[in-house]
PDB file of C-alpha atoms in Angstrom:
ATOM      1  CA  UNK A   1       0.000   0.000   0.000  1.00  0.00           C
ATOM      2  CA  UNK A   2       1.175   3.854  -0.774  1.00  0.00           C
ATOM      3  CA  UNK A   3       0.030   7.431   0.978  1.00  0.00           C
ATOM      4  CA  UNK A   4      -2.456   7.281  -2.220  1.00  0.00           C
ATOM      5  CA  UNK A   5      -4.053   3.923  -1.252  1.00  0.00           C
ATOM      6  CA  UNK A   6      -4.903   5.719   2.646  1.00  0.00           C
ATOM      7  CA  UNK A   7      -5.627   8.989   0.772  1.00  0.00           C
ATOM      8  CA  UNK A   8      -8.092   7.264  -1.435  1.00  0.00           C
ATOM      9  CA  UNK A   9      -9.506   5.441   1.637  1.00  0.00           C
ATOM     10  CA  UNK A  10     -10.271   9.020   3.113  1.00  0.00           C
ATOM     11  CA  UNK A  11     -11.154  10.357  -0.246  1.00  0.00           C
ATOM     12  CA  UNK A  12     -14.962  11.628  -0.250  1.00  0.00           C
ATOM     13  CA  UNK A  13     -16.263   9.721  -3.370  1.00  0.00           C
ATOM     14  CA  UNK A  14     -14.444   6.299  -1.695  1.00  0.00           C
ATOM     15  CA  UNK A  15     -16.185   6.924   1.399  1.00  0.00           C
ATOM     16  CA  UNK A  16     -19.633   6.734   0.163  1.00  0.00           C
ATOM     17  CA  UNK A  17     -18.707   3.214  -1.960  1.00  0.00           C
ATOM     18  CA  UNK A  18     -19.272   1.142   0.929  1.00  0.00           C
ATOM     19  CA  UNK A  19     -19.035  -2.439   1.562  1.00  0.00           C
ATOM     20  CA  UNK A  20     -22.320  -4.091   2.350  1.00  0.00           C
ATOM     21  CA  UNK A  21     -24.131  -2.170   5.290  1.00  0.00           C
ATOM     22  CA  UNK A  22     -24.199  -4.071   8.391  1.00  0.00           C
ATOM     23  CA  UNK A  23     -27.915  -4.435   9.904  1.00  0.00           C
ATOM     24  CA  UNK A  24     -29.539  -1.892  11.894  1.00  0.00           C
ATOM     25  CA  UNK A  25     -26.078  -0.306  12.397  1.00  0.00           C
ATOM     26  CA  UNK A  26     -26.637   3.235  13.773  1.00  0.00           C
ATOM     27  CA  UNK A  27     -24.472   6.067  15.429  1.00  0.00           C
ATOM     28  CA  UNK A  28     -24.303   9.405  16.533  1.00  0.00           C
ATOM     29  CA  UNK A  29     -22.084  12.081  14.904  1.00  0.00           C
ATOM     30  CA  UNK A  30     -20.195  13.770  17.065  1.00  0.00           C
ATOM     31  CA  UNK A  31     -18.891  17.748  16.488  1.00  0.00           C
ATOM     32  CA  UNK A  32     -16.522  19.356  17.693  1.00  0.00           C
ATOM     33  CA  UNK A  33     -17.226  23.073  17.924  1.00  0.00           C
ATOM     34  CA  UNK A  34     -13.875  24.441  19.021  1.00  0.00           C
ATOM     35  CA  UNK A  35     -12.180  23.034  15.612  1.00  0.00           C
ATOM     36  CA  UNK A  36     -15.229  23.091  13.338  1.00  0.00           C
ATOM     37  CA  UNK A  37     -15.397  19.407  12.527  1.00  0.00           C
ATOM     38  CA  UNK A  38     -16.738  15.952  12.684  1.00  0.00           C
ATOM     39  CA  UNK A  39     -14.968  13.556  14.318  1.00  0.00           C
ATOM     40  CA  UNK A  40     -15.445   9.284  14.024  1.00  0.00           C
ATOM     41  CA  UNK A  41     -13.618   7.089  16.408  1.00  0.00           C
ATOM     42  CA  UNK A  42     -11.999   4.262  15.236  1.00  0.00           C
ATOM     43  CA  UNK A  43     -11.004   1.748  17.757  1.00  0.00           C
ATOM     44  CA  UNK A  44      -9.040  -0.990  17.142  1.00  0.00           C
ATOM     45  CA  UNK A  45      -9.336  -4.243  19.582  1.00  0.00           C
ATOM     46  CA  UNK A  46      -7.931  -7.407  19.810  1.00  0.00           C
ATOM     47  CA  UNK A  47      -5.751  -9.844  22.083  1.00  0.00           C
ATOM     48  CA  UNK A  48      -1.997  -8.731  23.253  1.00  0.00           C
ATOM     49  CA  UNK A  49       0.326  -8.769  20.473  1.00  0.00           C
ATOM     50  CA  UNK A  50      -2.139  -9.422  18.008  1.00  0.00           C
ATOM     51  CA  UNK A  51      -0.929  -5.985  15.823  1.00  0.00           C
ATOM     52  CA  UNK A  52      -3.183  -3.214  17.013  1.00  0.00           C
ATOM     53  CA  UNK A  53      -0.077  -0.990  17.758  1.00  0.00           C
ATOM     54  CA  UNK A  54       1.620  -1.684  14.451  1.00  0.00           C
ATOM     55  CA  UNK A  55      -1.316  -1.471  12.533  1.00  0.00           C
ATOM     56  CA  UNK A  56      -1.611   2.858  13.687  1.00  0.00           C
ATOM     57  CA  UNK A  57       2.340   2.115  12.792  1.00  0.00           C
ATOM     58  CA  UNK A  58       1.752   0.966   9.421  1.00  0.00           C
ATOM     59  CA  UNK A  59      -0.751   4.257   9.166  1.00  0.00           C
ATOM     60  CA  UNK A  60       1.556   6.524  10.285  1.00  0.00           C
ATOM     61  CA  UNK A  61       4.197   5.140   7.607  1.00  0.00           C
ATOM     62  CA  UNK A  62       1.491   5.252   5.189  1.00  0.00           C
ATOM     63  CA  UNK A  63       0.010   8.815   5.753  1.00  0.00           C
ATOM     64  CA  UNK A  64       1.560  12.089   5.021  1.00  0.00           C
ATOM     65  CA  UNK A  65       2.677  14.149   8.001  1.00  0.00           C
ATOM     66  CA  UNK A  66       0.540  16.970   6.252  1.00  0.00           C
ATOM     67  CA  UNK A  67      -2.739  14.827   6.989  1.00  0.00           C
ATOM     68  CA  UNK A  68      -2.377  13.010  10.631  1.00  0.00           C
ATOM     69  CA  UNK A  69      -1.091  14.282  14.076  1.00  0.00           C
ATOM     70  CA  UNK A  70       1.936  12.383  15.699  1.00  0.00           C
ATOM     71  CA  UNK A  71       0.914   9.039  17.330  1.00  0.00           C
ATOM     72  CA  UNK A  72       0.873   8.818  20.892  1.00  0.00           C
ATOM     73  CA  UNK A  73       1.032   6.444  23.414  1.00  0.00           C
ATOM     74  CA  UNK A  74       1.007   7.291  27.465  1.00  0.00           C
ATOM     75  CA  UNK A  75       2.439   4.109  28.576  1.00  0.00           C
ATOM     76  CA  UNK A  76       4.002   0.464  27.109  1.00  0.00           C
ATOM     77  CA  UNK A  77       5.357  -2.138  28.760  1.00  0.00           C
ATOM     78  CA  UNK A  78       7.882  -4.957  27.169  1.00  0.00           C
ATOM     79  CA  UNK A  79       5.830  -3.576  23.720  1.00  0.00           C
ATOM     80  CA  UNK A  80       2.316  -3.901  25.325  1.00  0.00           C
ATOM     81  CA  UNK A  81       0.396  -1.380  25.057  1.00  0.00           C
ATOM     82  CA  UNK A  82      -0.936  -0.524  28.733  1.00  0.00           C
ATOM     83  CA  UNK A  83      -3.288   2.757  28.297  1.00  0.00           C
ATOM     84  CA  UNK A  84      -3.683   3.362  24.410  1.00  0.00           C
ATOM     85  CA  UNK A  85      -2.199   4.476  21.636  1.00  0.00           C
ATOM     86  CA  UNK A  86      -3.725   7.327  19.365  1.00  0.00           C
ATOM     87  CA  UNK A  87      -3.743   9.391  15.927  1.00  0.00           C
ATOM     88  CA  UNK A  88      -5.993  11.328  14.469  1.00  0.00           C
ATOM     89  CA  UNK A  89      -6.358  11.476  10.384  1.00  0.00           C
ATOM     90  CA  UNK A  90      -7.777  14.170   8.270  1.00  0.00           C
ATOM     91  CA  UNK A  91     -11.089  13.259   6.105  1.00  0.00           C
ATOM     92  CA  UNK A  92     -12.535  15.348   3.614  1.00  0.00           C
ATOM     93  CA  UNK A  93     -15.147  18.400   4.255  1.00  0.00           C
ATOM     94  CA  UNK A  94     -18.704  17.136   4.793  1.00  0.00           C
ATOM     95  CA  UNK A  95     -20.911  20.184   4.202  1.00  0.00           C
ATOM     96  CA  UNK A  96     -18.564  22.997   4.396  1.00  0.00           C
ATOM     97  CA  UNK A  97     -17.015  21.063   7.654  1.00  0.00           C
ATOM     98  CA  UNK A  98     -13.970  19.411   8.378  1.00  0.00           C
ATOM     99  CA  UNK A  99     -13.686  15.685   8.910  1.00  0.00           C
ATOM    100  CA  UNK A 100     -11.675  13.679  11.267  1.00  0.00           C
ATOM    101  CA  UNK A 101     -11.003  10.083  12.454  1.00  0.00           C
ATOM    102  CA  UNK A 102      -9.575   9.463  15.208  1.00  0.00           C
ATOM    103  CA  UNK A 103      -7.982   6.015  15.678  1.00  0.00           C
ATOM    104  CA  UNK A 104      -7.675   4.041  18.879  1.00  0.00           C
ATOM    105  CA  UNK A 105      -5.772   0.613  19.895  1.00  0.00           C
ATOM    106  CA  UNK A 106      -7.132  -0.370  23.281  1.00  0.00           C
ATOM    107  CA  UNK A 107      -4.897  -3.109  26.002  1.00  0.00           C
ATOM    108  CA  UNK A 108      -5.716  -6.461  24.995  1.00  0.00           C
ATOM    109  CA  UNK A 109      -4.467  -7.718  28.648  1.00  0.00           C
ATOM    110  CA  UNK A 110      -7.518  -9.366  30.459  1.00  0.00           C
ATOM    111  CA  UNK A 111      -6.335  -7.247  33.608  1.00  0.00           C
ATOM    112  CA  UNK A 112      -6.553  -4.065  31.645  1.00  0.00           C
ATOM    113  CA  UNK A 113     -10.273  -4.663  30.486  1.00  0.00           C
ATOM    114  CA  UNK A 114     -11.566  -2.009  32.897  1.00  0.00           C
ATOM    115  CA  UNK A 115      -9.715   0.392  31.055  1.00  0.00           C
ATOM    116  CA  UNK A 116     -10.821  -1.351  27.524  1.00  0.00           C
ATOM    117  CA  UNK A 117     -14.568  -1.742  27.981  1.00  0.00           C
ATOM    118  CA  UNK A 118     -15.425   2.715  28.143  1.00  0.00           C
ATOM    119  CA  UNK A 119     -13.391   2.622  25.054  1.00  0.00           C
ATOM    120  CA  UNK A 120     -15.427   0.269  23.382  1.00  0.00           C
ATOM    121  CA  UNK A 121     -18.681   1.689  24.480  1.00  0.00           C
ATOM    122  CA  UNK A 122     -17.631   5.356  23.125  1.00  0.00           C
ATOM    123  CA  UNK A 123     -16.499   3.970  20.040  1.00  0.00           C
ATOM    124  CA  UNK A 124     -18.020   5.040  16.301  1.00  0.00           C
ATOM    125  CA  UNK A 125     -16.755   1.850  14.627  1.00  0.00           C
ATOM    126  CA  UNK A 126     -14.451  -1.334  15.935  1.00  0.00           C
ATOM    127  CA  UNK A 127     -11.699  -2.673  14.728  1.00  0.00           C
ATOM    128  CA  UNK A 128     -11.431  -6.046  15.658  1.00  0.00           C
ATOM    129  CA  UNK A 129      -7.676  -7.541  14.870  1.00  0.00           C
ATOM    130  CA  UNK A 130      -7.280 -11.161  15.437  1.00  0.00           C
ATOM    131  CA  UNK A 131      -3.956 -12.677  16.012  1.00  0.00           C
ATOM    132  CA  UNK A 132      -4.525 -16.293  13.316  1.00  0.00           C
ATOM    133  CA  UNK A 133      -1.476 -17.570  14.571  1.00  0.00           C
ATOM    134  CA  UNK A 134      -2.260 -21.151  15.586  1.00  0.00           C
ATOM    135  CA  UNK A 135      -0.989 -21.074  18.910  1.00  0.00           C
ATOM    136  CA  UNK A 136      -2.725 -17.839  20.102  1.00  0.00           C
ATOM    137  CA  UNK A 137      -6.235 -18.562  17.769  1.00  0.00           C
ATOM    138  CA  UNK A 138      -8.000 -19.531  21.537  1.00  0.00           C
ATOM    139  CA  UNK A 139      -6.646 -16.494  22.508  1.00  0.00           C
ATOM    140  CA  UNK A 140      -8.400 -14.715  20.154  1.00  0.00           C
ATOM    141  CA  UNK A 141     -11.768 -16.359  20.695  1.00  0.00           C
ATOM    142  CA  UNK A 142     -11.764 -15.760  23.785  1.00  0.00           C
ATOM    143  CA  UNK A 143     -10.735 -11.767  23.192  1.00  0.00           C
ATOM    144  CA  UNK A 144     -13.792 -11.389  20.660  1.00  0.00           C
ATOM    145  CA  UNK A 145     -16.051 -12.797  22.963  1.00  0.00           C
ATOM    146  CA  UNK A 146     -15.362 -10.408  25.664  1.00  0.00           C
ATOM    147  CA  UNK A 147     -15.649  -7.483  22.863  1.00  0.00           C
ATOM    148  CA  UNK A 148     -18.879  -9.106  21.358  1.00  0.00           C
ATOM    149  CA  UNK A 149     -20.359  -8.821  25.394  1.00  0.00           C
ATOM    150  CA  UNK A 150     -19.105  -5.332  25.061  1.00  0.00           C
ATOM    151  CA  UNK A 151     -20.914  -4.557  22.061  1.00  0.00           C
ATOM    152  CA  UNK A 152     -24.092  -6.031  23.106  1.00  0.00           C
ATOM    153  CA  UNK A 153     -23.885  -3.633  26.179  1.00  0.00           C
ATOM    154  CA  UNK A 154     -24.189  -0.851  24.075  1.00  0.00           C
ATOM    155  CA  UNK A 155     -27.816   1.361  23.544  1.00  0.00           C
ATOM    156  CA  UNK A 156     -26.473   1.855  19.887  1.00  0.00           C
ATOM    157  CA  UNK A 157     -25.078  -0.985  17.597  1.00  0.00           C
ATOM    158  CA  UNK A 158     -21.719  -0.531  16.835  1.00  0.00           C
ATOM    159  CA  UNK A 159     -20.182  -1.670  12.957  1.00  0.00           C
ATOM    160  CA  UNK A 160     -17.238  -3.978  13.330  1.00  0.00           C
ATOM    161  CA  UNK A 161     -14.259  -4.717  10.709  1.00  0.00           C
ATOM    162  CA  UNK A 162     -12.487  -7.746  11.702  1.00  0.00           C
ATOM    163  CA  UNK A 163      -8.573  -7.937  10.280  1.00  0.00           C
ATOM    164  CA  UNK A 164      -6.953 -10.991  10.387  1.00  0.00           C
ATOM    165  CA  UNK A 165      -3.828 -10.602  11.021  1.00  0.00           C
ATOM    166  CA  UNK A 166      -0.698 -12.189  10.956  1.00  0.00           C
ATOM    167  CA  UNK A 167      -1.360 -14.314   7.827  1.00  0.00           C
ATOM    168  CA  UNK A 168       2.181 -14.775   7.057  1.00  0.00           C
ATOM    169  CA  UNK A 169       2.647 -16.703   9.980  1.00  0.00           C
ATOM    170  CA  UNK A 170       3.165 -20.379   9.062  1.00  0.00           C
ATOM    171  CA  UNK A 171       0.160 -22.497   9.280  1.00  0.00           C
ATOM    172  CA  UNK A 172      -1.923 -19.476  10.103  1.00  0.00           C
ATOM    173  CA  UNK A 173      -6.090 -20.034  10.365  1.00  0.00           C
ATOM    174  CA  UNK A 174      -7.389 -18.883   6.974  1.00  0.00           C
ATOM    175  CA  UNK A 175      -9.848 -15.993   6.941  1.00  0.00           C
ATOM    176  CA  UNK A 176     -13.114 -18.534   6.281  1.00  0.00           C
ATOM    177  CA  UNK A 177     -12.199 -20.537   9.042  1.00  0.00           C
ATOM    178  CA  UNK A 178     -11.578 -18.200  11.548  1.00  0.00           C
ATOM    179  CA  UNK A 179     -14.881 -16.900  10.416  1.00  0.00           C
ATOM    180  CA  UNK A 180     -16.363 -19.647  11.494  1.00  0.00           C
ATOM    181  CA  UNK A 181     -14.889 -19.963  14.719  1.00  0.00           C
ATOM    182  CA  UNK A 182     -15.064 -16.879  15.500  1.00  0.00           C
ATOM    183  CA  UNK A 183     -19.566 -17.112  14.839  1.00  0.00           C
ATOM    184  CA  UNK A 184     -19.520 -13.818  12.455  1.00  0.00           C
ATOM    185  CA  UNK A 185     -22.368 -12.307  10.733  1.00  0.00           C
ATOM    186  CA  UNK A 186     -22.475 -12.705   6.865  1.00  0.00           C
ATOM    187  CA  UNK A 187     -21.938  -9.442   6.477  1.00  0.00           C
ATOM    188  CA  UNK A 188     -19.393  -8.343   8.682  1.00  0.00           C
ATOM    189  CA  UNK A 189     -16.328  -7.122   6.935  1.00  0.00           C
ATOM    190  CA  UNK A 190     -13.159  -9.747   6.773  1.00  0.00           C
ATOM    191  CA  UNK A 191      -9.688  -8.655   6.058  1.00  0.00           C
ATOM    192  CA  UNK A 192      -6.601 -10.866   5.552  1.00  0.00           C
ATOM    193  CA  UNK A 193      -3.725  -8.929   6.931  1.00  0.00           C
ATOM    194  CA  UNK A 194      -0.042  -9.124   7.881  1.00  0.00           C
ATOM    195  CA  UNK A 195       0.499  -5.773   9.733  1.00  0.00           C
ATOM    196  CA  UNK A 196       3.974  -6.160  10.238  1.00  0.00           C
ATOM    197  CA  UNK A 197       4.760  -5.552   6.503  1.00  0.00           C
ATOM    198  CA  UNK A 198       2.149  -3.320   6.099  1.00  0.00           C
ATOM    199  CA  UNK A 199      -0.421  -6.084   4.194  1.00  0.00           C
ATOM    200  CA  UNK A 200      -4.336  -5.115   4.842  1.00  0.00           C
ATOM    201  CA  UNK A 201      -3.059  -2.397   6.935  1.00  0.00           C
ATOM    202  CA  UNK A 202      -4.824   0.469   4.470  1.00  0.00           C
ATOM    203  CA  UNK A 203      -7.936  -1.973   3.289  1.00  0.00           C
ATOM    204  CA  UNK A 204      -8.831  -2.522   7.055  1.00  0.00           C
ATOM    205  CA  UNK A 205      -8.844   1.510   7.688  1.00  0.00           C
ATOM    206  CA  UNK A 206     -10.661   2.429   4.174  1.00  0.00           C
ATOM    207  CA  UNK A 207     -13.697  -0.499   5.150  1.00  0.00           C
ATOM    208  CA  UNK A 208     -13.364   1.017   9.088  1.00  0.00           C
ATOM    209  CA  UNK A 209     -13.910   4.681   7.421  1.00  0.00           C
ATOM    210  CA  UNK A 210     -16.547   3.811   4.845  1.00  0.00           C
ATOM    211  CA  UNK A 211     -18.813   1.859   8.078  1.00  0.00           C
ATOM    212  CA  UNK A 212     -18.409   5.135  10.810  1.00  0.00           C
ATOM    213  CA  UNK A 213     -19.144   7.549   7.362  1.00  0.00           C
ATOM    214  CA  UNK A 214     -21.871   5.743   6.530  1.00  0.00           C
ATOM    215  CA  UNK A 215     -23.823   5.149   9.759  1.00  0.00           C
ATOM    216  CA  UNK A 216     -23.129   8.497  11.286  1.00  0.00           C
ATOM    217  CA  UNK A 217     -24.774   9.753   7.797  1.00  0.00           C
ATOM    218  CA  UNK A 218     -28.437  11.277   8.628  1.00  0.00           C
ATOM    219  CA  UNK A 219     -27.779  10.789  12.422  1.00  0.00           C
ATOM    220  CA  UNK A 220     -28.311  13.426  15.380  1.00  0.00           C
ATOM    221  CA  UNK A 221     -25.284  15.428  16.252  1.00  0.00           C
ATOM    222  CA  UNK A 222     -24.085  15.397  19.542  1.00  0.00           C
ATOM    223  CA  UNK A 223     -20.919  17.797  20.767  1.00  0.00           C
ATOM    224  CA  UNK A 224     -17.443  15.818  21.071  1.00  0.00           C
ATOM    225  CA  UNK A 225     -17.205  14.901  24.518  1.00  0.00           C
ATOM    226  CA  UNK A 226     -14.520  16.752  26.061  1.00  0.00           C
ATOM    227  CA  UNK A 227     -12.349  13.774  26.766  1.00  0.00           C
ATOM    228  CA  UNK A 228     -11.821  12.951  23.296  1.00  0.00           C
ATOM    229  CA  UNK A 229     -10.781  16.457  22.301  1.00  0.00           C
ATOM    230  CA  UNK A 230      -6.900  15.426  21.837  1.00  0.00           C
ATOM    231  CA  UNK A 231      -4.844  12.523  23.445  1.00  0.00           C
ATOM    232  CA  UNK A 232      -3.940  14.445  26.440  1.00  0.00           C
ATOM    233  CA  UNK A 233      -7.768  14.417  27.411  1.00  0.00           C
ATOM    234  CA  UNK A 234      -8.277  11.182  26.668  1.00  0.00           C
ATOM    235  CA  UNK A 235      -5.290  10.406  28.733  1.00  0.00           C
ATOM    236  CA  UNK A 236      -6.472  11.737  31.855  1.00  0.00           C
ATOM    237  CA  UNK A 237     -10.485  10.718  31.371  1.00  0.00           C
ATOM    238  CA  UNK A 238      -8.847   6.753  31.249  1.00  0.00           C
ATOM    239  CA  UNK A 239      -6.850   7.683  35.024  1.00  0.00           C
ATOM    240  CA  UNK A 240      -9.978   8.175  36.251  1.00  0.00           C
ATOM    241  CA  UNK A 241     -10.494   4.625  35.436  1.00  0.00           C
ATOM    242  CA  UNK A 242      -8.105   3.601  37.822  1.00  0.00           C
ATOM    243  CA  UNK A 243     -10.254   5.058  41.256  1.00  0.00           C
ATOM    244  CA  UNK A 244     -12.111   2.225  40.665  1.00  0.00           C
ATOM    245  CA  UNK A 245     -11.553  -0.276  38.301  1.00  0.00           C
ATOM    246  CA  UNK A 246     -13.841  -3.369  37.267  1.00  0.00           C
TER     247      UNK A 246
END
């Protein structure tokens, strides 16, 4: 993939040719009046080390400086992530108004699902990014069943892009069968990926910004809340996770 195949993904005409829609899949826009622009939030789940972290990598690699902030990330650990990592893209205008995506990798750690689950709950679309690896496919099940619990939790359905990555991985699940296992709707959106080199990297993001486009198209407007305004607010609205976490 090139900076044209992201800049295509956030391209307005490419936005608007949209994979199948996903069933009663609504969600509310949210403004934010201080900039002057929409913003969707992208957020990308999975199990540790499955690629969510390299796949905002890949994007950053992939993305002119000219059209994303710098990505940021409060807190690793031995490569895990332990908060979040974050970067926000530029879109195209949507009626005279600027258009933004911000995109947001979540701890896949079981211990860290406290901080995880508001994540989930505020997000405009999910990323789902399995690791296929044979030795860590259970892991994965068992991650997208905690996320599908999440989703159901919701008052709003939420679209979901699964990537499945690490395909290059000898032996690795196939995308049909991990389907399978995995129980997903017909029409939920499948990508084969190896994030490391970059593989389904742009594909996953250009199906992710099609889905939040096209279900926040038509919807109320709500104001950004205030602790998605940059990374530094989002930073300290997940500490406050920590007074009590579940």
């Amino acid at each position: 993939p090139t900076c044209g195949a992201i800049a295509r993904a956030v391209d307005e005409a490419a936005l608007f040719r949209s994979p199948r829609p996903q069933a009663s899949v609504t969600a509310m826009a949210s403004y934010d009046p201080i900039r002057g622009c929409y913003v969707v939030r992208v957020v990308y789940d999975g199990p540790g080390y499955a690629g969510k972290t390299t796949n905002l990598e890949r994007v950053c690699d992939l993305v002119p400086v000219s059209r994303r902030s710098e990505m940021y990330t409060p807190a690793s650990l031995k490569g895990r992530t332990m908060f979040f990592d974050w970067l926000e893209i530029d879109g195209p205008t949507q009626g005279g108004q600027s258009l933004k995506f911000q995109l947001i990798t979540v701890p896949g750690q079981i211990e860290r699902n406290y901080r995880r689950k508001p994540l989930i709950e505020m997000a405009d679309v999910v990323v789902f990014v399995c690791d296929s690896s044979p030795a860590n496919v259970p892991d994965t099940i068992r991650t997208f069943a905690r996320l599908r619990t999440s989703m159901k939790a919701r008052e709003t359905p939420v679209p979901l892009v699964v990537q499945v990555n690490k395909q290059d991985v000898r032996g690795a699940l196939r995308p049909a069968k991990l389907k399978r296992k995995l129980g997903l709707e017909a029409d939920v959106t499948l990508v084969p990926a190896s994030a490391v080199t970059g593989q389904g990297v742009a594909e996953t993001l250009r199906s992710a910004v099609r889905l939040g486009v096209r279900a926040m198209a038509g919807s109320a407007i709500e104001a950004l809340p205030a602790a998605f305004a940059n990374a530094d607010a989002l930073f300290d609205h997940v500490l406050t996770f920590e007074d009590e976490p579940k």
